[in-house]
Amino acid sequence: MAACGVGLLTRLSLRAQRSQVQCPLRRLLSCPGTVAADLRREEQSSGSAETGSEDRTPKKRFSEVQNERRGQAQRTVLIHCPNKIDEKKFLKFLSQHGPINSHFFYESFGLYAVVEFCQKESVTSLQNITRTPSLGPEAAIPFKSRYFNLKLRNSSNQTSELSSIQCSNQSSPSSKKLYQLLCCAESVDDQLNTLLREFQLTEENTRLRYLTCSLIEDVAAAYFPDCAVRPFGSSVNGFGKLGCDLDMFLDLDEIGKFSAQKTSGNFLMEFQVKNVPSERVATQKILSVIGECLDQFGPGCVGVQKILNARCPLVRFSHQASGFQCDLTTNNRIALKSSELLYMYGALDSRVRALAFSVRCWARAHSLTSSIPGAWITNFSLTMMVIFFLQRRSPPILPTLDYLKTLADAEDKCIIEGYNCTFVRDLNRIKPSGNTETLELLLKEFFEYFGNFAFNKNSINIRQGKEQNKPESSPLHIQNPFETSLNVSKNVSQSQLQKFVDLARESAWILHQEGKDRPSPSSNQPWGLAALLLPSVANNVSLSKKKKKPASERIKNLLDSIKSSGAENSTATNGRRAISTRA
Ligand code: CTP
Ligand code: MG
């Protein structure tokens, strides 16, 4: 726990932590495991995951990050505030219940405050002075949660002379702003890092994700007191974009776990339980009950859908206060392990996340991915493709999963549902790659590699880091790293795969051409990544220019350009042919 009892009011707001003038404050909170320590690492390697990238700071294990964040979330409350509020008085009021470690405000159909106390007891103390509202003709279902509503006793004298509250931004930049940022960048590498910085989850957004899980855990705990609700997927694997969904895992494994040492003699106690025909039926029943609880009693949970017949049964709902679309599952512990694996890959080299974010944004910009389930490629599949591609570089930028398994020690051993999910978990034991390729080169080669990949016969396999014969006929085959008989992209249709291949080839071509004749950053023309992400903008610019010329001039120019490209531009033409002829 961070230095508690230092001051009456909050030690620092997360907003302040981001400002440049923060050294004394940072010193206050510089013990390991605190927000400040995380921020220090973030500053040292801009755009890195929670673990940093190539810096020499010891990198944190996934489990350490999860445990710290979980503890932090359990000491945190969410408060819906009046639109005008005196921040100082608000914090003074709350700090009657104990010292505050950090806080921030955000807007989402109203003003919200996220306040982290130093001690859990402060939350209980606050709950003890909180009342259940009386709603006139409507009746409230009482529930002592950590999601509060703050009302002003006498609003008129409290709202005078209020300085406006600064809110932390929870959304990604608009296309227009992104376009400007990318066009102002100094190089394609700079563009990829800018995109990562603008789209990655912020400290505040990450806190809100863990807090939302913690609030849902409180509801589930009403039925399963020892349960844990853990975030997984892109919220925690380092590849999450602002606005991504929140995948939650209801962990019931701690319930009824006994320690062999605690039992003695010839007796063994077991709980009386109800039996059901299969693990799947148990999962469905549990999720059905929790779904019902969230729907009926969960503060802020709306649009609850029980999708219990899916391969992986889930409860989907919106958490209104945070704005997250949540998917709650309970029997996919392996997905938690693959989140850990992706987190490790993302933290091993700073180029991994930068490249993956650009590929994911590129795919979204061209409607290759969608938030609606369907026959399209998913972000998870794209990340696997990026990892595989980086394993194929010479020298490799990322190690294979089989290699990570050889580095594992006895404590890393992990078997889930009969699948061997063992790999080294200490990032500091993995040697950094000697590969020094630029992001610009990697992006271009990524598109070229997959624009020419033999998808019809080969499978992508990050366990071995090499192409394998496809075991089945799905158009795209990406082996699940742990459940090796599963294809993570089984849903992808031939036409969606073809669209991906065509766009990859086109993008490789654009980058290849640009390398030779790049518009100057001041020319206001989209270039590099901007040209790839915003093709409509690029096309509009060139179309509007072309329209101004008479048709005869355009035809003459076209003929000239064909002539000259035939004579001088053979490399480019060959480049294009080389890209398009290989299947
Ligand atoms: N997962 C899996 N196999 C799949 C799909 C998903 O193992 N076929 C696991 C992965 O660990 C993935 C997690 O479930 O990270 C969550 O799935 P999903 O939300 O689809 O992907 P995210 O990685 O969270 O990406 P996004 O930002 O699109 O939500
Ligand atoms: Mg997700």
Coordinates of C-alpha atoms and ligand atoms in Angstrom, one line a residue:
M1 CA 0.0 0.0 0.0
A2 CA 1.3 3.4 -0.9
A3 CA 2.6 5.7 1.9
C4 CA -0.7 6.1 3.8
G5 CA -1.4 8.9 6.2
V6 CA 0.8 11.5 4.5
G7 CA -2.0 14.1 4.1
L8 CA -5.6 14.7 4.7
L9 CA -6.7 15.1 1.2
T10 CA -5.9 13.0 -1.8
R11 CA -2.2 12.9 -2.4
L12 CA -2.5 13.5 -6.1
S13 CA -5.0 13.3 -8.8
L14 CA -4.1 11.1 -11.7
R15 CA -4.4 14.1 -13.9
A16 CA -1.7 15.8 -12.0
Q17 CA 0.5 12.8 -12.2
R18 CA 0.5 13.2 -16.0
S19 CA 1.7 16.8 -15.9
Q20 CA 5.3 17.6 -16.2
V21 CA 5.7 19.3 -12.8
Q22 CA 5.3 16.3 -10.7
C23 CA 8.7 15.4 -9.2
P24 CA 8.0 16.0 -5.5
L25 CA 4.6 14.3 -5.8
R26 CA 6.2 11.4 -7.6
R27 CA 8.7 11.0 -4.7
L28 CA 5.8 10.6 -2.3
L29 CA 4.4 7.7 -4.2
S30 CA 7.5 6.1 -5.6
C31 CA 7.4 2.8 -3.8
P32 CA 7.1 -0.2 -6.1
G33 CA 3.6 -1.3 -7.0
T34 CA 2.2 2.2 -6.8
V35 CA 0.7 4.2 -9.6
A36 CA 3.7 6.5 -9.5
A37 CA 6.1 3.6 -10.0
D38 CA 4.0 2.5 -13.0
L39 CA 4.1 6.1 -14.4
R40 CA 7.9 6.3 -13.9
R41 CA 8.2 3.2 -16.0
E42 CA 5.8 4.7 -18.6
E43 CA 7.9 7.8 -18.9
Q44 CA 11.1 5.9 -19.3
S45 CA 9.8 4.0 -22.3
S46 CA 7.0 5.9 -24.0
G47 CA 4.3 3.7 -25.4
S48 CA 5.3 0.7 -23.4
A49 CA 3.0 -1.7 -21.6
E50 CA 2.7 -1.8 -17.8
T51 CA 6.0 -3.6 -17.8
G52 CA 8.0 -1.1 -19.9
S53 CA 9.9 -2.3 -22.9
E54 CA 13.6 -2.2 -23.5
D55 CA 14.3 -0.3 -20.3
R56 CA 16.4 -1.9 -17.5
T57 CA 13.7 -1.6 -14.9
P58 CA 12.7 -5.1 -13.8
K59 CA 9.6 -6.0 -15.6
K60 CA 6.5 -7.0 -13.6
R61 CA 4.9 -10.4 -14.0
F62 CA 1.3 -10.5 -15.3
S63 CA 0.2 -12.0 -12.0
E64 CA 1.9 -9.2 -10.0
V65 CA 0.1 -6.5 -12.1
Q66 CA -3.2 -8.3 -11.8
N67 CA -2.9 -8.6 -8.0
E68 CA -1.9 -5.0 -7.5
R69 CA -4.6 -3.7 -9.7
R70 CA -7.2 -5.9 -8.0
G71 CA -6.1 -4.7 -4.5
Q72 CA -6.3 -1.1 -5.8
A73 CA -9.8 -1.7 -7.2
Q74 CA -11.0 -3.1 -3.9
R75 CA -10.1 0.1 -2.1
T76 CA -11.8 2.2 -4.8
V77 CA -15.3 3.7 -5.1
L78 CA -17.2 5.1 -8.0
I79 CA -19.3 8.2 -7.4
H80 CA -21.9 9.8 -9.7
C81 CA -21.5 13.5 -8.9
P82 CA -23.6 16.6 -9.5
N83 CA -22.3 18.4 -12.7
K84 CA -20.9 21.2 -10.6
I85 CA -18.9 20.3 -7.6
D86 CA -16.2 21.8 -5.4
E87 CA -13.3 19.3 -5.8
K88 CA -11.6 20.4 -2.6
K89 CA -14.7 20.1 -0.5
F90 CA -15.6 16.8 -2.1
L91 CA -12.2 15.3 -1.2
K92 CA -12.3 16.8 2.3
F93 CA -15.7 15.2 2.8
L94 CA -14.5 11.8 1.6
S95 CA -11.2 11.9 3.5
Q96 CA -13.2 11.9 6.8
H97 CA -13.3 8.1 6.1
G98 CA -9.6 7.8 5.7
P99 CA -6.7 9.0 3.5
I100 CA -7.2 9.0 -0.2
N101 CA -4.5 7.6 -2.5
S102 CA -5.6 9.0 -5.8
H103 CA -8.7 10.2 -7.7
F104 CA -9.9 11.3 -11.1
F105 CA -13.0 12.5 -12.7
Y106 CA -14.5 11.5 -16.0
E107 CA -17.7 12.2 -18.0
S108 CA -20.1 9.6 -19.3
F109 CA -23.7 10.9 -19.4
G110 CA -22.9 12.8 -16.2
L111 CA -19.9 13.4 -14.0
Y112 CA -18.2 10.5 -12.2
A113 CA -15.4 10.4 -9.7
V114 CA -13.1 7.4 -9.2
V115 CA -11.6 7.6 -5.7
E116 CA -9.0 5.2 -4.3
F117 CA -8.7 5.1 -0.6
C118 CA -5.5 3.9 1.1
Q119 CA -7.4 1.4 3.1
K120 CA -10.3 -0.9 2.5
E121 CA -11.9 0.1 5.8
S122 CA -12.5 3.6 4.5
V123 CA -14.9 2.1 1.9
T124 CA -16.9 0.3 4.7
S125 CA -16.9 3.6 6.7
L126 CA -18.3 5.5 3.7
Q127 CA -20.9 2.7 3.1
N128 CA -22.0 3.0 6.7
I129 CA -23.0 6.6 6.4
T130 CA -24.7 6.1 3.0
R131 CA -28.5 5.7 2.8
T132 CA -30.7 3.8 0.4
P133 CA -32.7 6.4 -1.6
S134 CA -36.4 6.8 -1.3
L135 CA -37.8 7.3 -4.8
G136 CA -41.4 8.4 -4.3
P137 CA -43.8 5.9 -5.8
E138 CA -40.9 3.6 -7.0
A139 CA -39.2 1.2 -4.6
A140 CA -35.5 0.7 -4.4
I141 CA -33.9 -2.8 -4.1
P142 CA -31.3 -2.2 -1.4
F143 CA -27.7 -3.1 -2.2
K144 CA -24.7 -1.9 -0.3
S145 CA -22.4 -1.5 -3.3
R146 CA -19.3 0.8 -4.0
Y147 CA -21.2 2.7 -6.6
F148 CA -22.6 5.8 -5.0
N149 CA -24.7 8.8 -5.9
L150 CA -23.6 12.1 -4.4
K151 CA -26.2 14.8 -3.8
L152 CA -25.7 18.4 -2.6
R153 CA -27.6 19.3 0.5
N154 CA -27.8 23.0 -0.5
S155 CA -26.8 23.3 -4.1
S156 CA -27.1 27.1 -4.5
N157 CA -24.3 28.1 -2.0
Q158 CA -22.1 25.2 -3.1
T159 CA -22.0 25.8 -6.8
S160 CA -21.0 29.5 -6.7
E161 CA -17.5 30.3 -7.9
L162 CA -16.7 26.8 -8.9
S163 CA -13.7 26.2 -11.1
S164 CA -14.5 23.5 -13.6
I165 CA -13.4 20.0 -12.9
Q166 CA -10.9 18.5 -15.3
C167 CA -12.0 15.2 -16.6
S168 CA -9.8 12.4 -17.8
N169 CA -10.5 11.4 -21.4
Q170 CA -11.9 7.9 -21.9
S171 CA -12.1 7.8 -25.7
S172 CA -9.7 7.6 -28.6
P173 CA -9.0 10.6 -30.8
S174 CA -11.3 11.5 -33.7
S175 CA -10.2 10.5 -37.2
K176 CA -9.6 14.1 -37.9
K177 CA -7.3 14.6 -35.0
L178 CA -5.5 11.3 -35.7
Y179 CA -5.0 12.3 -39.3
Q180 CA -3.4 15.6 -38.1
L181 CA -1.2 13.9 -35.6
L182 CA 0.0 11.3 -38.1
C183 CA 0.6 13.9 -40.8
C184 CA 2.7 16.0 -38.4
A185 CA 4.9 13.0 -37.4
E186 CA 8.5 12.9 -38.3
S187 CA 8.7 9.4 -39.7
V188 CA 6.6 6.3 -40.2
D189 CA 8.1 4.9 -37.0
D190 CA 7.0 8.1 -35.3
Q191 CA 3.5 7.6 -36.7
L192 CA 3.2 4.1 -35.4
N193 CA 4.4 5.2 -31.9
T194 CA 2.0 8.1 -32.0
L195 CA -0.9 5.8 -32.9
L196 CA 0.0 3.6 -30.0
R197 CA 0.2 6.5 -27.6
E198 CA -3.2 7.8 -28.7
F199 CA -5.1 4.6 -28.7
Q200 CA -3.7 2.5 -25.9
L201 CA -5.6 2.3 -22.6
T202 CA -4.7 5.1 -20.3
E203 CA -3.9 4.6 -16.6
E204 CA -7.4 5.9 -15.7
N205 CA -9.2 3.7 -18.2
T206 CA -7.3 0.7 -16.9
R207 CA -8.3 1.6 -13.3
L208 CA -11.9 1.9 -14.4
R209 CA -11.8 -1.5 -16.0
Y210 CA -10.5 -3.2 -12.8
L211 CA -12.9 -1.2 -10.8
T212 CA -15.8 -2.3 -12.9
C213 CA -14.8 -6.0 -12.5
S214 CA -14.5 -5.4 -8.8
L215 CA -18.1 -3.9 -8.6
I216 CA -19.4 -6.9 -10.6
E217 CA -17.5 -9.2 -8.2
D218 CA -19.5 -7.6 -5.3
V219 CA -22.7 -8.6 -7.0
A220 CA -21.5 -12.2 -7.8
A221 CA -20.1 -12.5 -4.2
A222 CA -23.6 -12.2 -2.9
Y223 CA -24.1 -15.7 -4.2
F224 CA -20.5 -17.0 -4.3
P225 CA -18.7 -15.2 -1.4
D226 CA -15.2 -16.4 -2.4
C227 CA -15.4 -15.7 -6.1
A228 CA -13.2 -13.3 -8.1
V229 CA -14.1 -11.5 -11.2
R230 CA -10.9 -11.0 -13.3
P231 CA -10.5 -9.0 -16.5
F232 CA -8.9 -10.7 -19.4
G233 CA -8.4 -10.2 -23.2
S234 CA -7.4 -6.8 -24.5
S235 CA -8.2 -5.0 -21.3
V236 CA -5.1 -6.6 -19.7
N237 CA -3.0 -8.1 -22.5
G238 CA -1.4 -4.7 -23.6
F239 CA -3.2 -4.7 -26.9
G240 CA -6.4 -3.0 -25.8
K241 CA -7.6 0.2 -27.6
L242 CA -9.6 2.8 -25.8
G243 CA -13.3 1.7 -26.2
C244 CA -12.6 -2.0 -26.4
D245 CA -14.9 -4.4 -24.7
L246 CA -14.3 -5.6 -21.1
D247 CA -13.9 -9.4 -20.9
M248 CA -14.5 -10.7 -17.4
F249 CA -13.8 -14.1 -16.0
L250 CA -15.8 -15.3 -13.0
D251 CA -13.3 -17.3 -11.1
L252 CA -14.9 -19.8 -8.7
D253 CA -11.8 -22.0 -8.2
E254 CA -11.0 -20.6 -4.7
I255 CA -14.4 -21.8 -3.4
G256 CA -14.0 -25.0 -1.4
K257 CA -10.2 -25.3 -2.1
F258 CA -8.6 -26.8 1.0
S259 CA -5.1 -27.0 2.0
A260 CA -3.8 -30.5 2.5
Q261 CA -1.9 -29.5 5.6
K262 CA -5.1 -28.3 7.3
T263 CA -6.8 -31.7 7.1
S264 CA -5.6 -34.4 9.5
G265 CA -6.3 -37.9 10.6
N266 CA -8.5 -40.3 8.7
F267 CA -11.4 -37.8 8.1
L268 CA -12.0 -35.8 5.0
M269 CA -14.8 -33.3 4.8
E270 CA -16.7 -32.4 1.6
F271 CA -19.4 -29.9 0.9
Q272 CA -22.8 -31.2 0.1
V273 CA -23.5 -30.0 -3.4
K274 CA -26.0 -30.4 -6.2
N275 CA -24.7 -32.3 -9.2
V276 CA -25.5 -31.6 -12.8
P277 CA -24.7 -33.7 -15.9
S278 CA -21.6 -31.8 -17.2
E279 CA -19.2 -28.9 -16.6
R280 CA -21.0 -27.1 -19.4
V281 CA -24.4 -27.4 -17.7
A282 CA -22.8 -26.2 -14.4
T283 CA -21.4 -23.1 -16.3
Q284 CA -24.7 -22.4 -17.8
K285 CA -26.6 -22.6 -14.5
I286 CA -24.0 -20.4 -12.7
L287 CA -24.1 -17.7 -15.5
S288 CA -27.8 -17.9 -15.6
V289 CA -28.1 -17.0 -11.9
I290 CA -25.4 -14.3 -12.1
G291 CA -27.0 -12.9 -15.2
E292 CA -30.3 -12.7 -13.3
C293 CA -28.6 -11.0 -10.3
L294 CA -27.0 -8.4 -12.6
D295 CA -30.2 -7.7 -14.4
Q296 CA -32.4 -7.5 -11.3
F297 CA -30.0 -6.1 -8.7
G298 CA -26.7 -4.9 -10.3
P299 CA -26.4 -1.1 -10.0
G300 CA -25.7 0.4 -13.5
C301 CA -25.9 -3.0 -15.3
V302 CA -28.3 -2.7 -18.3
G303 CA -29.1 -4.6 -21.4
V304 CA -28.3 -8.0 -19.8
Q305 CA -28.3 -10.8 -22.3
K306 CA -27.6 -14.5 -21.3
I307 CA -25.9 -16.1 -24.3
L308 CA -25.7 -19.6 -22.7
N309 CA -25.7 -21.8 -25.8
A310 CA -22.5 -20.3 -27.3
R311 CA -19.4 -22.5 -27.5
C312 CA -18.2 -20.4 -24.5
P313 CA -21.4 -19.4 -22.6
L314 CA -21.5 -15.8 -21.5
V315 CA -23.5 -13.0 -20.0
R316 CA -23.3 -9.8 -22.0
F317 CA -24.3 -6.4 -20.6
S318 CA -23.5 -2.7 -20.6
H319 CA -22.1 -1.1 -17.5
Q320 CA -23.7 2.3 -17.8
A321 CA -21.4 4.3 -15.5
S322 CA -18.2 3.2 -17.1
G323 CA -19.6 2.9 -20.6
F324 CA -18.0 -0.6 -21.0
Q325 CA -19.6 -3.4 -23.0
C326 CA -19.0 -6.4 -20.7
D327 CA -18.7 -10.1 -21.5
L328 CA -18.8 -12.3 -18.4
T329 CA -17.7 -15.9 -18.7
T330 CA -16.7 -18.6 -16.2
N331 CA -15.2 -21.7 -17.7
N332 CA -12.4 -20.3 -19.9
R333 CA -9.4 -20.2 -17.7
I334 CA -7.3 -20.9 -20.8
A335 CA -8.2 -17.5 -22.2
L336 CA -6.8 -15.9 -19.1
K337 CA -3.5 -17.8 -19.8
S338 CA -3.5 -16.6 -23.4
S339 CA -4.0 -13.0 -22.1
E340 CA -0.9 -13.5 -20.0
L341 CA 1.0 -14.9 -23.0
L342 CA 0.1 -11.9 -25.1
Y343 CA 1.0 -9.5 -22.3
M344 CA 4.4 -11.1 -22.2
Y345 CA 4.9 -10.8 -26.0
G346 CA 3.8 -7.2 -25.9
A347 CA 6.2 -6.4 -23.1
L348 CA 9.2 -8.1 -24.6
D349 CA 9.9 -5.5 -27.3
S350 CA 8.4 -2.1 -27.8
R351 CA 7.8 -2.7 -31.5
V352 CA 5.3 -5.5 -30.9
R353 CA 2.5 -3.3 -29.6
A354 CA 3.2 -0.5 -32.0
L355 CA 2.9 -2.8 -34.9
A356 CA -0.1 -4.6 -33.6
F357 CA -2.0 -1.4 -32.9
S358 CA -1.3 -0.1 -36.4
V359 CA -2.5 -3.4 -38.0
R360 CA -5.6 -3.4 -35.8
C361 CA -6.4 0.2 -36.6
W362 CA -5.7 -0.5 -40.3
A363 CA -8.1 -3.4 -40.2
R364 CA -10.8 -1.4 -38.5
A365 CA -10.4 1.5 -40.9
H366 CA -11.0 -0.9 -43.8
S367 CA -13.9 -2.7 -42.1
L368 CA -12.0 -5.9 -41.9
T369 CA -12.9 -6.1 -38.3
S370 CA -16.2 -5.2 -36.6
S371 CA -17.7 -5.0 -33.2
I372 CA -20.5 -7.3 -34.3
P373 CA -19.6 -11.0 -34.4
G374 CA -19.5 -12.5 -37.9
A375 CA -17.3 -14.0 -40.6
W376 CA -14.6 -11.4 -40.2
I377 CA -11.1 -11.5 -38.7
T378 CA -11.0 -10.6 -35.0
N379 CA -8.4 -8.4 -33.3
F380 CA -7.2 -11.5 -31.4
S381 CA -6.4 -13.2 -34.7
L382 CA -4.6 -10.1 -36.0
T383 CA -2.5 -10.0 -32.9
M384 CA -1.6 -13.6 -33.4
M385 CA -0.6 -12.9 -36.9
V386 CA 1.7 -10.0 -35.8
I387 CA 3.3 -12.2 -33.2
F388 CA 3.9 -15.0 -35.8
F389 CA 5.3 -12.5 -38.3
L390 CA 7.7 -11.2 -35.6
Q391 CA 8.8 -14.8 -34.8
R392 CA 9.6 -15.2 -38.5
R393 CA 12.0 -12.3 -38.8
S394 CA 15.7 -12.9 -39.0
P395 CA 16.9 -12.7 -36.3
P396 CA 13.5 -13.2 -34.7
I397 CA 12.0 -10.4 -32.7
L398 CA 9.9 -12.7 -30.6
P399 CA 10.6 -16.2 -29.3
T400 CA 8.3 -19.1 -30.0
L401 CA 6.0 -20.4 -27.3
D402 CA 7.9 -23.7 -27.3
Y403 CA 11.1 -21.8 -26.5
L404 CA 9.3 -20.0 -23.7
K405 CA 8.3 -23.4 -22.4
T406 CA 11.9 -24.5 -22.2
L407 CA 12.7 -21.6 -20.0
A408 CA 9.9 -22.4 -17.5
D409 CA 10.8 -23.7 -14.0
A410 CA 8.7 -25.9 -11.7
E411 CA 6.7 -22.9 -10.4
D412 CA 5.6 -22.0 -14.0
K413 CA 4.1 -25.4 -14.6
C414 CA 0.5 -25.0 -15.6
I415 CA -2.0 -27.6 -16.8
I416 CA -5.5 -26.4 -17.5
E417 CA -8.2 -28.9 -18.4
G418 CA -5.5 -31.3 -19.5
Y419 CA -3.8 -28.7 -21.8
N420 CA -0.2 -27.9 -21.1
C421 CA -0.1 -24.1 -20.7
T422 CA 3.4 -23.9 -19.2
F423 CA 5.7 -21.1 -20.2
V424 CA 8.2 -18.9 -18.3
R425 CA 6.4 -16.1 -16.6
D426 CA 9.4 -14.0 -15.5
L427 CA 10.0 -11.6 -18.4
N428 CA 13.4 -10.8 -17.1
R429 CA 14.6 -14.3 -18.0
I430 CA 14.0 -13.8 -21.7
K431 CA 16.9 -12.4 -23.6
P432 CA 16.0 -9.3 -25.8
S433 CA 16.2 -9.7 -29.5
G434 CA 19.2 -8.5 -31.5
N435 CA 17.0 -7.5 -34.4
T436 CA 17.1 -3.7 -35.1
E437 CA 14.6 -3.4 -38.0
T438 CA 12.5 -0.2 -38.1
L439 CA 8.8 -0.2 -37.6
E440 CA 8.4 1.2 -41.1
L441 CA 10.2 -1.8 -42.6
L442 CA 8.2 -4.2 -40.4
L443 CA 4.9 -2.7 -41.3
K444 CA 5.7 -2.9 -45.0
E445 CA 7.0 -6.5 -44.7
F446 CA 4.0 -7.5 -42.6
F447 CA 1.7 -6.6 -45.4
E448 CA 3.9 -8.2 -48.0
Y449 CA 4.3 -11.4 -45.9
F450 CA 0.5 -11.9 -45.4
G451 CA -0.3 -10.5 -48.9
N452 CA 1.6 -13.5 -50.2
F453 CA 1.0 -16.1 -47.5
A454 CA -0.2 -19.6 -48.7
F455 CA -3.4 -19.5 -46.6
N456 CA -4.8 -22.3 -48.7
K457 CA -2.4 -24.8 -47.3
N458 CA -0.6 -23.4 -44.3
S459 CA -1.6 -22.7 -40.7
I460 CA -0.2 -20.0 -38.4
N461 CA 1.3 -21.5 -35.4
I462 CA 3.0 -19.3 -32.7
R463 CA 3.9 -22.3 -30.6
Q464 CA 6.4 -23.5 -33.2
G465 CA 6.9 -20.1 -35.0
K466 CA 6.6 -21.7 -38.3
E467 CA 4.1 -22.5 -41.0
Q468 CA 2.4 -25.8 -40.6
N469 CA 0.1 -27.8 -42.9
K470 CA -3.5 -26.9 -42.3
P471 CA -5.2 -29.7 -40.3
E472 CA -8.7 -28.6 -41.7
S473 CA -10.2 -26.7 -44.5
S474 CA -11.2 -23.3 -42.9
P475 CA -9.9 -20.5 -45.1
L476 CA -7.8 -19.0 -42.3
H477 CA -6.2 -21.3 -39.8
I478 CA -4.5 -19.9 -36.7
Q479 CA -3.8 -22.5 -34.1
N480 CA -4.9 -21.7 -30.5
P481 CA -1.6 -21.6 -28.6
F482 CA -2.8 -23.9 -25.8
E483 CA -5.9 -25.8 -27.1
T484 CA -3.9 -26.8 -30.2
S485 CA -6.8 -28.6 -31.8
L486 CA -8.8 -25.3 -32.0
N487 CA -8.6 -22.7 -34.8
V488 CA -9.0 -19.2 -33.4
S489 CA -10.1 -17.9 -36.8
K490 CA -12.6 -20.6 -37.7
N491 CA -15.3 -18.0 -38.2
V492 CA -13.4 -16.2 -41.1
S493 CA -15.0 -16.7 -44.6
Q494 CA -13.0 -17.0 -47.8
S495 CA -14.3 -13.6 -49.0
Q496 CA -13.2 -11.9 -45.8
L497 CA -9.8 -13.5 -46.1
Q498 CA -9.5 -12.4 -49.7
K499 CA -10.4 -8.9 -48.7
F500 CA -7.6 -8.9 -46.1
V501 CA -5.1 -10.3 -48.7
D502 CA -6.1 -7.7 -51.3
L503 CA -5.8 -4.8 -48.8
A504 CA -2.5 -6.1 -47.5
R505 CA -1.1 -6.2 -51.0
E506 CA -2.4 -2.7 -51.7
S507 CA -1.0 -1.4 -48.5
A508 CA 2.4 -3.0 -49.1
W509 CA 2.4 -1.3 -52.6
I510 CA 1.5 2.1 -51.1
L511 CA 4.3 1.9 -48.6
H512 CA 6.7 0.6 -51.2
Q513 CA 5.9 3.5 -53.6
E514 CA 6.0 6.0 -50.8
G515 CA 9.5 5.0 -49.7
K516 CA 10.7 6.4 -53.0
D517 CA 8.6 9.6 -53.2
R518 CA 7.3 10.6 -49.9
P519 CA 5.2 13.8 -49.7
S520 CA 6.9 16.3 -47.3
P521 CA 5.2 16.3 -43.9
S522 CA 4.3 20.0 -44.4
S523 CA 2.5 19.3 -47.7
N524 CA -0.7 18.4 -45.9
Q525 CA -1.0 15.2 -48.0
P526 CA -1.7 12.0 -46.1
W527 CA 1.5 9.9 -46.1
G528 CA 2.8 6.8 -44.5
L529 CA 0.4 5.3 -42.0
A530 CA -2.1 8.1 -42.6
A531 CA -2.4 7.1 -46.2
L532 CA -3.0 3.5 -45.1
L533 CA -5.5 4.3 -42.4
L534 CA -7.5 7.0 -44.1
P535 CA -7.8 5.9 -47.7
S536 CA -11.0 7.8 -48.2
V537 CA -9.2 11.0 -47.2
A538 CA -6.4 10.2 -49.5
N539 CA -8.7 9.4 -52.4
N540 CA -10.7 12.5 -51.8
V541 CA -7.7 14.8 -51.8
S542 CA -6.4 13.3 -55.1
L543 CA -9.9 13.2 -56.6
S544 CA -10.6 16.8 -55.9
K545 CA -7.3 17.8 -57.4
K546 CA -7.9 15.7 -60.5
K547 CA -11.4 17.1 -61.0
K548 CA -10.0 20.5 -61.6
K549 CA -8.1 19.4 -64.7
P550 CA -9.9 19.0 -68.0
A551 CA -10.5 15.4 -69.1
S552 CA -8.1 15.6 -72.0
E553 CA -5.3 16.7 -69.7
R554 CA -6.0 13.9 -67.3
I555 CA -5.8 11.3 -70.2
K556 CA -2.6 12.9 -71.4
N557 CA -1.1 12.8 -67.9
L558 CA -2.2 9.2 -67.5
L559 CA -0.5 8.2 -70.8
D560 CA 2.6 10.0 -69.9
S561 CA 2.8 8.4 -66.5
I562 CA 2.2 4.9 -68.1
K563 CA 5.0 5.6 -70.6
S564 CA 7.4 6.9 -68.0
S565 CA 6.6 4.1 -65.5
G566 CA 7.3 1.5 -68.2
A567 CA 10.7 3.0 -69.0
E568 CA 12.0 4.1 -65.6
N569 CA 9.9 2.6 -62.9
S570 CA 10.7 -1.0 -63.5
T571 CA 11.6 -1.7 -59.9
A572 CA 8.2 -0.4 -58.7
T573 CA 6.3 -2.4 -61.3
N574 CA 8.3 -5.5 -60.5
G575 CA 7.6 -4.8 -56.8
R576 CA 3.9 -4.8 -57.5
R577 CA 4.0 -7.8 -59.7
A578 CA 6.0 -9.7 -57.1
I579 CA 3.4 -8.9 -54.6
S580 CA 0.4 -9.8 -56.7
T581 CA 1.6 -12.9 -58.5
R582 CA 2.3 -15.1 -55.5
A583 CA -1.0 -16.7 -54.4
Ligands
CTP1 N1 -10.0 -15.9 -27.2 C1 -9.6 -17.2 -27.6 N2 -10.0 -17.7 -28.7 C2 -10.8 -17.1 -29.5 C3 -11.3 -15.8 -29.2 C4 -10.9 -15.2 -28.0 O1 -8.7 -17.8 -26.8 N3 -11.2 -17.7 -30.7 C5 -9.5 -15.3 -25.9 C6 -8.3 -14.5 -26.1 O2 -7.5 -14.6 -24.9 C7 -8.8 -13.1 -26.2 C8 -10.0 -13.1 -25.2 O3 -10.5 -14.5 -25.4 O4 -7.9 -12.1 -25.9 C9 -11.1 -12.1 -25.5 O5 -11.6 -12.2 -26.8 P1 -12.0 -11.0 -27.6 O6 -12.8 -10.0 -26.8 O7 -12.6 -11.5 -28.9 O8 -10.6 -10.4 -28.1 P2 -9.7 -9.3 -27.4 O9 -8.3 -9.8 -27.5 O10 -10.2 -8.9 -26.1 O11 -9.8 -8.1 -28.5 P3 -10.9 -6.9 -28.6 O12 -10.1 -5.7 -28.3 O13 -11.3 -7.0 -30.0 O14 -11.9 -7.2 -27.6
MG2 MG -12.2 -8.2 -25.8

